[in-house]
Short mmCIF file of C-alpha atoms in Angstrom, two decimals:
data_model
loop_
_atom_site.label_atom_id
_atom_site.label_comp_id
_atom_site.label_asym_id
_atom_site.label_seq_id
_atom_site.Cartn_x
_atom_site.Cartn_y
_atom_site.Cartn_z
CA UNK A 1 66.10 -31.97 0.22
CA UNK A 2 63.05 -34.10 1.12
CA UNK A 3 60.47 -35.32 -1.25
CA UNK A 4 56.73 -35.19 0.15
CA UNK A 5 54.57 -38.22 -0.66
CA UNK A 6 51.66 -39.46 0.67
CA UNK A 7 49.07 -42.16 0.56
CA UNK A 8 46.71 -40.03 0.11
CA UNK A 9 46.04 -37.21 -2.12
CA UNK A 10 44.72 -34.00 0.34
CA UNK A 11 47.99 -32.97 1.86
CA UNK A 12 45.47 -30.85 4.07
CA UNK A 13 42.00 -30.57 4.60
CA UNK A 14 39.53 -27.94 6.14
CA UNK A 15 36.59 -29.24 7.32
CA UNK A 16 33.16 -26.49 8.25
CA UNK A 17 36.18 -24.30 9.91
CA UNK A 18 34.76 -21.06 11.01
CA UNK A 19 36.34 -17.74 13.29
CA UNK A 20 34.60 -15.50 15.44
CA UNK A 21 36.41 -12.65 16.82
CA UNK A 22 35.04 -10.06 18.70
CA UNK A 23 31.65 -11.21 18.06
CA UNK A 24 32.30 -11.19 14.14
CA UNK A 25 32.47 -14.34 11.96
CA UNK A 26 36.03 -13.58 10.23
CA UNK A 27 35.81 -17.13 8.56
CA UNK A 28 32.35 -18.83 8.35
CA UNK A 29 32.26 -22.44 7.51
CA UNK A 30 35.36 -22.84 5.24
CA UNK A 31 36.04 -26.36 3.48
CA UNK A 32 39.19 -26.87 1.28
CA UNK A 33 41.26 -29.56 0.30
CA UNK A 34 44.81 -29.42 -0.31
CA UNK A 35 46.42 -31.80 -2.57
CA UNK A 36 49.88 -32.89 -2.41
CA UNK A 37 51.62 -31.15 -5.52
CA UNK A 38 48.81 -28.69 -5.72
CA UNK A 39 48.91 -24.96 -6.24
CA UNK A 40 45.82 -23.18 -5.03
CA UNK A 41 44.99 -19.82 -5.58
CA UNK A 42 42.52 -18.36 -2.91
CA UNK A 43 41.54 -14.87 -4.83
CA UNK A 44 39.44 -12.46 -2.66
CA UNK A 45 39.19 -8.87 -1.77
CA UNK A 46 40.62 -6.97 1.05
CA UNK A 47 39.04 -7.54 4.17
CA UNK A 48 37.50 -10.90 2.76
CA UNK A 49 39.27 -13.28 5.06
CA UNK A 50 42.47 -14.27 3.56
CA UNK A 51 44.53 -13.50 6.30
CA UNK A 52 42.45 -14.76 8.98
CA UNK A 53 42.13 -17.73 6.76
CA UNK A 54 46.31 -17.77 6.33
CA UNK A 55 47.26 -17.72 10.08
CA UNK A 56 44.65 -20.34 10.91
CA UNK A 57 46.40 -23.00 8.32
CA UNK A 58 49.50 -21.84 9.72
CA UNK A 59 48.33 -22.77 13.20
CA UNK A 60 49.10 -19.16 14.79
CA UNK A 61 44.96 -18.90 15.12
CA UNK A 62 42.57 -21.67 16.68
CA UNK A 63 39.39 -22.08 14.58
CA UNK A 64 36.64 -21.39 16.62
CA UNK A 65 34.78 -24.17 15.15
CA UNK A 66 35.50 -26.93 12.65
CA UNK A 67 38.87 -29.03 12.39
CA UNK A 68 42.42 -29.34 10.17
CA UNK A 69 43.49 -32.53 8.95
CA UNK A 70 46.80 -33.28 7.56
CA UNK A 71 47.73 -35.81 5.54
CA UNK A 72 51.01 -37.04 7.49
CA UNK A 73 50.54 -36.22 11.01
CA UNK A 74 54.04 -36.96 11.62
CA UNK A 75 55.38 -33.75 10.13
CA UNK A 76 56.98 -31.82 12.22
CA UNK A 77 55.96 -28.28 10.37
CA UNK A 78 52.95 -29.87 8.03
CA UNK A 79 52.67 -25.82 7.11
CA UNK A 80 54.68 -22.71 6.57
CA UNK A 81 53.26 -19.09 5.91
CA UNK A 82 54.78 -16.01 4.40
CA UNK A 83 52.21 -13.30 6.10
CA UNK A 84 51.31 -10.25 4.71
CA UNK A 85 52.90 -8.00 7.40
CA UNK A 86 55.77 -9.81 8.32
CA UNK A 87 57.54 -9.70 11.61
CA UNK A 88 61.20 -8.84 11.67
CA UNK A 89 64.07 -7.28 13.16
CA UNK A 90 64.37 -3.86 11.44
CA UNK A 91 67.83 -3.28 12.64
CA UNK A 92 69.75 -6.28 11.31
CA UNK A 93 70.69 -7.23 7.73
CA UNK A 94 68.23 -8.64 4.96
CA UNK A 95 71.25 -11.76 5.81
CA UNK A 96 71.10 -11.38 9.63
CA UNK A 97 67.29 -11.82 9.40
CA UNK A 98 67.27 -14.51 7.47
CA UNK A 99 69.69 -16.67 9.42
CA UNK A 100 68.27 -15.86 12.07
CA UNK A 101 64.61 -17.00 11.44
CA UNK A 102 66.40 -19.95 9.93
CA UNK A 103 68.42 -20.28 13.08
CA UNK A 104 65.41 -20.57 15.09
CA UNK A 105 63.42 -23.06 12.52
CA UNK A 106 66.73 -24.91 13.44
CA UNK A 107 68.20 -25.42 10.03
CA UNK A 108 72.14 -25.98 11.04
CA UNK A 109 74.84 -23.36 10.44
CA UNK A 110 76.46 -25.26 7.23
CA UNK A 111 73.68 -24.77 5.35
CA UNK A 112 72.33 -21.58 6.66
CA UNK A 113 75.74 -20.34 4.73
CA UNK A 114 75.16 -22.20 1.64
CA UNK A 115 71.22 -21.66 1.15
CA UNK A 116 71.09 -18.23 2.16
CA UNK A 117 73.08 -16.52 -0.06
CA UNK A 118 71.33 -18.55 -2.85
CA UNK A 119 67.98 -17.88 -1.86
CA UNK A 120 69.10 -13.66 -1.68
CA UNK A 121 70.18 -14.25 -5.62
CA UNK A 122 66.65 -16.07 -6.52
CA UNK A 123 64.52 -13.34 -4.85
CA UNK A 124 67.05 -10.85 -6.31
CA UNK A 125 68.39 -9.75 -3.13
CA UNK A 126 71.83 -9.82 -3.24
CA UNK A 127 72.62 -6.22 -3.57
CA UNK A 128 70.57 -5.95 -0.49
CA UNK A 129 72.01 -8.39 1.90
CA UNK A 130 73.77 -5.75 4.29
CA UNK A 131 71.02 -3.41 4.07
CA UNK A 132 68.81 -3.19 7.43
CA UNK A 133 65.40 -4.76 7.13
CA UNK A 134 63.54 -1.45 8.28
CA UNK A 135 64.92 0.56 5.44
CA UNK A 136 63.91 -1.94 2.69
CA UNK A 137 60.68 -1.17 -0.03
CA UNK A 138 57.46 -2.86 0.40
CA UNK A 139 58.58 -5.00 -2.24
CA UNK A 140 61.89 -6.13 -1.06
CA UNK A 141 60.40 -6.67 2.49
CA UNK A 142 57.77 -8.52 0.81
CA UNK A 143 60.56 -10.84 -1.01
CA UNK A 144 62.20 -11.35 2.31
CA UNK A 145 59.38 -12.35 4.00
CA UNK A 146 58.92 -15.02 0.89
CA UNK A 147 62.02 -16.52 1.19
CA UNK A 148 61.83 -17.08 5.01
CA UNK A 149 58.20 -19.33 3.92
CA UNK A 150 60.61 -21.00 1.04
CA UNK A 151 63.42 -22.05 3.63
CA UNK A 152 61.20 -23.85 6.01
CA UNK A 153 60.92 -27.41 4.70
CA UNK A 154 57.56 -28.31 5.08
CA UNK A 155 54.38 -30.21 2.75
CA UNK A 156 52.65 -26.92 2.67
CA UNK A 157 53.80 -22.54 1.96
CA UNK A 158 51.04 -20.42 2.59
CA UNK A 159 51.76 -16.90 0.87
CA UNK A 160 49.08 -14.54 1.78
CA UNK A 161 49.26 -11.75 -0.30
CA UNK A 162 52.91 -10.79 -1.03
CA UNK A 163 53.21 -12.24 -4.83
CA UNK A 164 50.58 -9.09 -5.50
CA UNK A 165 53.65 -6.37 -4.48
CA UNK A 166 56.24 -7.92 -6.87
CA UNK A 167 57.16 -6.24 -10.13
CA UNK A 168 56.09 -8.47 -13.32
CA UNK A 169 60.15 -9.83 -13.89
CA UNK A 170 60.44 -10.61 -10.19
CA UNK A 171 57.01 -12.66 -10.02
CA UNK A 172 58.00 -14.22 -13.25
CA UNK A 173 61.50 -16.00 -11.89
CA UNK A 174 59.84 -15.86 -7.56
CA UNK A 175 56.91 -18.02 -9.57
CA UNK A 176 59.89 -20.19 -11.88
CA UNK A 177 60.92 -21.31 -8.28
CA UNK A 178 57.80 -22.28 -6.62
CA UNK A 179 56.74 -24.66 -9.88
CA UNK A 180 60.19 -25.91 -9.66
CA UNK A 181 59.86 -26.88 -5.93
CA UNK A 182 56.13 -28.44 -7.13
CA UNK A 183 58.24 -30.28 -9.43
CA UNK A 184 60.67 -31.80 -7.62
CA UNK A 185 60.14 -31.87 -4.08
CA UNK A 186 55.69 -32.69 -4.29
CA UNK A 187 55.31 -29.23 -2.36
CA UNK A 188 51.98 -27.57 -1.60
CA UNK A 189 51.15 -23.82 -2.10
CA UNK A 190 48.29 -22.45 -1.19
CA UNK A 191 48.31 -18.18 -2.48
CA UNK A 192 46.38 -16.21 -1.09
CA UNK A 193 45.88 -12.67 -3.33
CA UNK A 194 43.77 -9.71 -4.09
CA UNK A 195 45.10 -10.05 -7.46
CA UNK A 196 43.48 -11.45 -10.00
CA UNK A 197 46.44 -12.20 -12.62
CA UNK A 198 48.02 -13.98 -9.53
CA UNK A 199 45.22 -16.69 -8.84
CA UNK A 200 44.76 -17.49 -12.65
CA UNK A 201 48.65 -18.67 -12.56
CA UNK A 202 47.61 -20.66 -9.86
CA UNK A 203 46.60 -24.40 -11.27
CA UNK A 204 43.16 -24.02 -9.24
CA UNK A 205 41.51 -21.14 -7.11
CA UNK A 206 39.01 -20.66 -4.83
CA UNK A 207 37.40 -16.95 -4.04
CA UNK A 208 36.80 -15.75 -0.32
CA UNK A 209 34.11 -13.12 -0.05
CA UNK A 210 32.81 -12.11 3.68
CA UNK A 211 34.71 -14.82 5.08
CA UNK A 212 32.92 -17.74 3.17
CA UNK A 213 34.26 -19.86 0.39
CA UNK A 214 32.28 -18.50 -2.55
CA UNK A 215 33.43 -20.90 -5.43
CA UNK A 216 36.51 -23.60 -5.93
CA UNK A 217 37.57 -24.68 -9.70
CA UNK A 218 38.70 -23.25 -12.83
CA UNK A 219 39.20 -19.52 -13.37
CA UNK A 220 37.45 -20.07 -16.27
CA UNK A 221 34.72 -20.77 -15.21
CA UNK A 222 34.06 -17.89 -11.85
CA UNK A 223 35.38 -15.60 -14.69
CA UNK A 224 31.81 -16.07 -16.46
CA UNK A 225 30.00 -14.64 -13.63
CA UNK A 226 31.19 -11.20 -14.59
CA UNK A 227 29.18 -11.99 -18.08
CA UNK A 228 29.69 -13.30 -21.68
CA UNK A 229 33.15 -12.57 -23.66
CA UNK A 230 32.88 -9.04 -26.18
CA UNK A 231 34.10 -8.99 -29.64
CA UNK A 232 34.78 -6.11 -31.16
CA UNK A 233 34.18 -5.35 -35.00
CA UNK A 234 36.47 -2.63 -36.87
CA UNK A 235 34.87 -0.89 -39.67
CA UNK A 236 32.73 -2.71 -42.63
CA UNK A 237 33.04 -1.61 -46.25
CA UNK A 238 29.88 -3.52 -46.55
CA UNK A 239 26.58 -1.78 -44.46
CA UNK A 240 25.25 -5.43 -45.13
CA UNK A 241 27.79 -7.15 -43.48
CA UNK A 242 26.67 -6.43 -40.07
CA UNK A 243 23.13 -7.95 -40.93
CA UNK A 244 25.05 -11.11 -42.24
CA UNK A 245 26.90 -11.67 -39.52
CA UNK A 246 24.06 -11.01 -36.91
CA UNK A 247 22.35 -13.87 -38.93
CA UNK A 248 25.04 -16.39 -39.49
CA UNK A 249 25.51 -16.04 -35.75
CA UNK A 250 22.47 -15.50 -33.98
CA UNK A 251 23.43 -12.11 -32.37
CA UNK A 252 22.69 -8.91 -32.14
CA UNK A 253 25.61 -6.38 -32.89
CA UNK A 254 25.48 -3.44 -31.04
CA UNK A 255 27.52 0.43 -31.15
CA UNK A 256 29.12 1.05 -27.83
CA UNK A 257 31.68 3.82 -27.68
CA UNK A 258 31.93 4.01 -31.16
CA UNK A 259 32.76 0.54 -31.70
CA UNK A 260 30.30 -2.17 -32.96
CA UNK A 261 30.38 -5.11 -30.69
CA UNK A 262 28.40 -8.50 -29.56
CA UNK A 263 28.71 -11.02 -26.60
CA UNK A 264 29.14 -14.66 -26.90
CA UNK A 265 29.74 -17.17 -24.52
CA UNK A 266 32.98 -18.46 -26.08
CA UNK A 267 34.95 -15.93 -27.66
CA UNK A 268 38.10 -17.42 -29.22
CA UNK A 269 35.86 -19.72 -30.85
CA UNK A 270 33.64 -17.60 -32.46
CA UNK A 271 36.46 -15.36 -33.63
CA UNK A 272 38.06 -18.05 -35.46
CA UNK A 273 34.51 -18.68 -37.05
CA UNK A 274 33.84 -15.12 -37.77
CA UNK A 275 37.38 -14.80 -39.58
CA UNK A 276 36.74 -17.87 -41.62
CA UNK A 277 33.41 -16.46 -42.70
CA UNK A 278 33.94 -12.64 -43.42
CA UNK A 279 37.59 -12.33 -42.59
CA UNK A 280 37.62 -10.14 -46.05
CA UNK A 281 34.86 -8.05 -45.02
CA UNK A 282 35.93 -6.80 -41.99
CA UNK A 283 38.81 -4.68 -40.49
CA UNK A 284 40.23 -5.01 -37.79
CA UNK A 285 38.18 -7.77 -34.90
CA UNK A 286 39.48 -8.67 -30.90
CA UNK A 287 38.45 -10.22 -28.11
CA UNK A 288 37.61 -8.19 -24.35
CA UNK A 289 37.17 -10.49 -21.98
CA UNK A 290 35.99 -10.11 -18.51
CA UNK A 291 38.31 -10.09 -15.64
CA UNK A 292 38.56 -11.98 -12.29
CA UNK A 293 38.37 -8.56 -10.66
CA UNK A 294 35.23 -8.10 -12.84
CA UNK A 295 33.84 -11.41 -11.43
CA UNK A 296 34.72 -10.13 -8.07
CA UNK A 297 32.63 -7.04 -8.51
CA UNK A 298 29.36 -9.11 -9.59
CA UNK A 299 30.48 -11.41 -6.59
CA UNK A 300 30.01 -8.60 -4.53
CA UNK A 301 27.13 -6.76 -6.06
CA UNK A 302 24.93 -10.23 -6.12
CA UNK A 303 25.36 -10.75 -2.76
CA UNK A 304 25.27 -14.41 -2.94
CA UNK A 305 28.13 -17.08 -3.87
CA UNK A 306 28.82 -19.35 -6.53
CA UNK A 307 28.64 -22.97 -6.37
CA UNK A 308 31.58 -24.86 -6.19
CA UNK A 309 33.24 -25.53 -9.51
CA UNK A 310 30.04 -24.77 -11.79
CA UNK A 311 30.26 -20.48 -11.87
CA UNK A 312 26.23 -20.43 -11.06
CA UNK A 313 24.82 -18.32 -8.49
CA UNK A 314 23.01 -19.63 -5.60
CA UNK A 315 20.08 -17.57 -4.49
CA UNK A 316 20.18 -17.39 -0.63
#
């Protein structure tokens, strides 16, 4: 199997592209670079752009506006995609779809028979092979749609939105696949996903809201839009102990729901300091932190975006 290099790093870049259809802006602006190795989670809502955003790296749209550089020019199929509502043949096999979509990618007989069969075992479809592709789940269809992406050898998968419909053990070893093709071969994903736990397994994301790039960088850090971490307090022998700690932290402890509580900025650390300190006194303690879905709500609510790779709001 071929190795991707480059000589330079952005495997793929997206420079002010923007799509208008039917008089609405389903992509406004976009810029993104790829990186050769890189796995990008692209995290946004239904109806935020993702799938406009998918078919336009794929090449099946023209941007309206803006361009698409690849890094090697040469390559015959610099991008694959794995679409959310994939095309297929309902009446043949899970097997008869796949070779023929391979077929037609022209990847030769001999090892149409050897790679299928192993790509049916890794997206645990092997008991399914003879079954037709119009009586499959949502999640089996969405695994066969996956491996079609996986068989094209190309720099770049795009996989909008199917890694959300797998069950937890299926993402886990789908997921053990994709790092392993990182690994070895220098491949490209780029995941688009309404799911948060998704893009934070994703080595960097960016979040699409009303078809604009709203942030790029760390989940970390678009996580703290959503708000400081909470940690929780179980009960005090000590009535004074909640004054002490309010002190020796500079907070204010509050009773929601029963519970005393108090936000901080950086929660892990301040647990380990608030165990060291009154780790006798005190119950029970844990950390609730906000979500990327939670982030996503204040995304939405603020009506603005973030800038990229900081987590602060710009005022429009």
């Amino acid at each position: 199997m071929r190795r991707y290099t480059l000589n330079v790093m952005a495997v793929l870049t997206l420079e002010n592209v923007s799509r208008q259809s039917a008089g609405t802006w389903a992509l406004w602006d976009v810029c993104l670079e790829i990186e050769l190795g890189e796995i990008l989670g692209v995290l946004g809502r239904s109806g935020s752009g993702k799938t406009t955003l998918a078919r336009i790296l794929a090449g099946l749209l023209k941007p309206s506006s803006g361009s698409i550089k690849f890094g090697n020019p040469d390559d015959v199929r610099p991008v694959a995609v794995a679409l959310s509502n994939p095309a297929c043949a309902p009446e043949l096999t899970v097997y008869e779809n796949l070779d023929m979509f391979a077929s037609v990618c022209g990847i030769p007989g001999r090892r149409r028979t050897k790679e299928i069969p192993a790509m049916l075992q890794r997206m645990q479809l092997s008991d399914q092979r003879a079954i037709p592709a119009g009586m499959l789940s949502g999640g089996a269809l969405a695994r066969m749609e996956i491996a079609r992406g996986l068989m094209i050898e190309s720099p770049v998968l795009v996989i909008d939105s199917l890694l959300d419909r797998l069950e937890p053990a299926i993402f886990e070893a789908v997921w053990d696949y994709i790092l392993d093709l990182k690994r070895s071969m220098g491949r490209s994903f780029v995941i688009l996903t309404g799911s948060g736990k998704v893009a934070e397994t994703c080595g960097r994301m960016a979040v699409i809201s009303r078809g604009r790039i709203a942030f790029v960088g760390r989940s970390e850090d678009f996580r703290r839009l959503a708000g400081e971490d909470m940690i929780v307090l179980g009960e005090m022998e000590n009535p004074i102990t909640r004054n002490r700690i309010e002190e020796h932290l500079s907070v204010v402890i509050r009773e929601e729901d029963g519970y005393l509580s108090f936000r901080v900025a950086h929660g892990e650390r301040v647990i380990g300091e608030l165990l060291s300190e009154f780790g006798n006194e005190i119950s029970c303690v844990y950390l609730k932190r906000p979500t990327l879905e939670d982030a996503l709500e204040a995304l939405a609510q603020g009506g603005g975006h973030i800038a990229a790779g900081t987590g602060q709001k710009k005022v429009n």
